[in-house]
Tab-separated table of C-alpha atoms in Angstrom:
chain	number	residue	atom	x	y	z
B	1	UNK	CA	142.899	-53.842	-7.281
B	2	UNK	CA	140.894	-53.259	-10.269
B	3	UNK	CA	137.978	-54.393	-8.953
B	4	UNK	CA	138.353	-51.730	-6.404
B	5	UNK	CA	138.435	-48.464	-8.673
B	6	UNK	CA	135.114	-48.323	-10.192
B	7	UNK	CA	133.099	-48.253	-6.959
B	8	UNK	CA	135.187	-45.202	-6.275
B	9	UNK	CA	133.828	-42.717	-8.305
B	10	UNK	CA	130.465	-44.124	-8.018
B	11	UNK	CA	130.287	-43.979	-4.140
B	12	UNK	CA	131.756	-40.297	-4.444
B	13	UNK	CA	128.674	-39.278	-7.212
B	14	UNK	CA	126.451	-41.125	-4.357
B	15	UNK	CA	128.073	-39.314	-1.341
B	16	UNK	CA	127.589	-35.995	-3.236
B	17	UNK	CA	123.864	-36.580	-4.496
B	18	UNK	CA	123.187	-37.266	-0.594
B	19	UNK	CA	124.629	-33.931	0.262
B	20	UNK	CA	122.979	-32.305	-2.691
B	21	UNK	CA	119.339	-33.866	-1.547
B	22	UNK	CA	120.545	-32.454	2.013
B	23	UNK	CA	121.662	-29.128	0.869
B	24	UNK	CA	118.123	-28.659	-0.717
B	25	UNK	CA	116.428	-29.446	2.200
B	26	UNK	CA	118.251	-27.347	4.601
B	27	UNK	CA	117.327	-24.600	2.189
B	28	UNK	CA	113.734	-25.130	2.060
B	29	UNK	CA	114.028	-25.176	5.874
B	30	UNK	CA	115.913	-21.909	6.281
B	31	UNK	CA	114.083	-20.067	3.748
B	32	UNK	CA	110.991	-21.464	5.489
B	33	UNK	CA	112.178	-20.029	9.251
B	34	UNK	CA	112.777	-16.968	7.633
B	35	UNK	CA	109.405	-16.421	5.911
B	36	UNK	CA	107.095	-18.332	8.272
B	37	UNK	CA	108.990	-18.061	11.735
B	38	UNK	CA	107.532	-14.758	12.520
B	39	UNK	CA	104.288	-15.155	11.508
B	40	UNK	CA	104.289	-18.558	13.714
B	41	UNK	CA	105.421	-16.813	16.576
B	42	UNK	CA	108.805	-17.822	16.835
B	43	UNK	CA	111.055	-15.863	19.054
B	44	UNK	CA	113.410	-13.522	17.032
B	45	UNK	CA	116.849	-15.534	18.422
B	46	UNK	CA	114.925	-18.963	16.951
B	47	UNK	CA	114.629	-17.069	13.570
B	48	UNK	CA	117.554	-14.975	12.975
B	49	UNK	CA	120.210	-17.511	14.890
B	50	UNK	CA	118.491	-20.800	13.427
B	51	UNK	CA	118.836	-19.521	10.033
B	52	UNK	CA	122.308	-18.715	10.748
B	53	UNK	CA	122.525	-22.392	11.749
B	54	UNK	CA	121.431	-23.244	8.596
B	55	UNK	CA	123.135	-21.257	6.386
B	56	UNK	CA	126.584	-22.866	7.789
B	57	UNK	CA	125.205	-26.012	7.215
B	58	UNK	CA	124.225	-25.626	3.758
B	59	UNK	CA	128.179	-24.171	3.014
B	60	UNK	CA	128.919	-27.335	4.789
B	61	UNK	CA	127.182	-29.590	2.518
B	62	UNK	CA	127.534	-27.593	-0.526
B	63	UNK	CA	131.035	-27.566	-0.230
B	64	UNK	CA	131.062	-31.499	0.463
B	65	UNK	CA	129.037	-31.352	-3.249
B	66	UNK	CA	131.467	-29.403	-4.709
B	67	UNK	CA	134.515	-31.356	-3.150
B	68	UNK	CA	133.343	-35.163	-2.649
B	69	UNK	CA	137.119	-36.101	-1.960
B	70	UNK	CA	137.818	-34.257	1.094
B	71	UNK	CA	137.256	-35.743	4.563
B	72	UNK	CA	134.542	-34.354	6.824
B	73	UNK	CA	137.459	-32.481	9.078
B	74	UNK	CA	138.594	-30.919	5.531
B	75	UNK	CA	134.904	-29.891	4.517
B	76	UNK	CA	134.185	-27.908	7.850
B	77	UNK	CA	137.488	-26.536	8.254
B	78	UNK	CA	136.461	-25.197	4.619
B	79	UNK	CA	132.723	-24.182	5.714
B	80	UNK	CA	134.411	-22.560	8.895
B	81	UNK	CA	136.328	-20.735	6.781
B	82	UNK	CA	133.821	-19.324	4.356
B	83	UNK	CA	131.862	-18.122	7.359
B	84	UNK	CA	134.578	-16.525	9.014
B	85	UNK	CA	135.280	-14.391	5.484
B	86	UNK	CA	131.681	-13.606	4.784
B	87	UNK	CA	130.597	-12.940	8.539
B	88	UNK	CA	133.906	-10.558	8.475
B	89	UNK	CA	133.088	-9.029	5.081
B	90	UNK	CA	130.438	-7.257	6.580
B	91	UNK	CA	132.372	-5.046	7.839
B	92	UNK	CA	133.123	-3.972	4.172
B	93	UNK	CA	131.210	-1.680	2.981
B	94	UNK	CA	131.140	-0.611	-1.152
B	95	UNK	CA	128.095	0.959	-2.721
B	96	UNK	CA	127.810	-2.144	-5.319
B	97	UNK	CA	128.233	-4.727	-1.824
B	98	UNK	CA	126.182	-2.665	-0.023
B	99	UNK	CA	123.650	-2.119	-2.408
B	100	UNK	CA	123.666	-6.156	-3.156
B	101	UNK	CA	123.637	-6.844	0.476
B	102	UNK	CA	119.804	-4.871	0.209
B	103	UNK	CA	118.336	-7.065	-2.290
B	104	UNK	CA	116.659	-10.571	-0.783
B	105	UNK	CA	119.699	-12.684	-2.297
B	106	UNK	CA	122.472	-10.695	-1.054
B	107	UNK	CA	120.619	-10.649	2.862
B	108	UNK	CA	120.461	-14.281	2.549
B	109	UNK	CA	123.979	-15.078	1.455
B	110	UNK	CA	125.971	-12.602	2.555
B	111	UNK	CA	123.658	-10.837	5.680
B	112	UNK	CA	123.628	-7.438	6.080
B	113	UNK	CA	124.679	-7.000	10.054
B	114	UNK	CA	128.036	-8.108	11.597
B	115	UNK	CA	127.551	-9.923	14.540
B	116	UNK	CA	129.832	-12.364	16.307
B	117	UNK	CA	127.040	-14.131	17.843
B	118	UNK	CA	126.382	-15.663	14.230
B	119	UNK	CA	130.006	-17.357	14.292
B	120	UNK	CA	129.106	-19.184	17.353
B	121	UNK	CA	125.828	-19.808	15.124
B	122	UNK	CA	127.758	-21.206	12.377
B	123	UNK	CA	129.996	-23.345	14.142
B	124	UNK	CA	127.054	-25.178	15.553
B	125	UNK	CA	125.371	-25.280	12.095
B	126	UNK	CA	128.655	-26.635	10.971
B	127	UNK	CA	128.699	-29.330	13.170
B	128	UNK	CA	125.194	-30.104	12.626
B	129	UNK	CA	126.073	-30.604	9.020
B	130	UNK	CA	128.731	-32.953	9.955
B	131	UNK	CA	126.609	-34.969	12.224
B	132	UNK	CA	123.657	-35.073	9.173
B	133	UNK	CA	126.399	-35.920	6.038
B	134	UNK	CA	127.947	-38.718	8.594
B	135	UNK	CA	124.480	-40.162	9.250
B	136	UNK	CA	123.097	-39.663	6.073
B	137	UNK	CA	126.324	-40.861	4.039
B	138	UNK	CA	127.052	-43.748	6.084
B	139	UNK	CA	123.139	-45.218	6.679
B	140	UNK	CA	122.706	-44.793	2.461
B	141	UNK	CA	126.308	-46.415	1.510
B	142	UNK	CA	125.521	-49.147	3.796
B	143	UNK	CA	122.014	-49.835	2.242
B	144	UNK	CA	122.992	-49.557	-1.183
B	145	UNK	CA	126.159	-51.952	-0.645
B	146	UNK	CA	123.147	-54.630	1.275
B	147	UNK	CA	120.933	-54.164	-2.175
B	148	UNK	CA	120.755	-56.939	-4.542
């Protein structure tokens, strides 16, 4: 039993450095669709939906950071929920929110334009973040449990 409990905490600072590491490349990515996609020649829906995609799945695996002991169900029910709120808080509009909503960090977290379309977005991108952290999580655990 006490053997057990130490290994705990460690695999938990492991699963969360993963999804850390993961969280900061799905950034670079999505800030890199946004910035380069158009000037690649990307098609609009590949730019504006894709970094939809990736915005839910860096809630997804920022929230798995912030909350190492909740199951994958419990993380995206989480991430789905954030996305409803701030997809729906759109339709809110303050001077202060609005005026934040102008400035490059408030287009990127929050958006600017309500759209259902980006739900269906971040439900994907939510599932995508699953299907990384399970991958990711499960290949690394399993490597570092083999290492001498």
């Amino acid at each position: 039993m006490h053997g057990t409990q130490p290994d705990k905490p460690v695999a938990l600072l492991r699963t969360s450095l993963i999804r850390a590491a993961l969280a900061l490349a799905v950034i670079v990515c999505g800030l890199s669709l946004r910035w380069y996609g158009f000037p690649l020649g990307l098609p609009a829906f590949v730019v504006k939906y894709g970094g939809s995609l990736l915005w839910a799945t860096m809630v997804f695996l920022l929230v798995g950071v912030l909350l190492p002991r909740l199951t994958r169900t419990q993380i995206a029910a989480t991430a789905v929920i954030i996305a409803v709120v701030v997809e729906f808080s759109r339709l809110v509009h303050t001077p202060w929110l609005d005026a934040f909503r102008l400035t490059t960090a408030g287009a990127l977290l929050l958006g600017r334009i309500f759209s259902l379309w980006n739900l269906v977005a971040y439900a994907a991108g939510i599932a995508f973040g699953v299907w990384i952290d399970r991958l990711a999580t499960t290949h690394a655990l399993v490597g570092w449990a083999k290492a001498p």
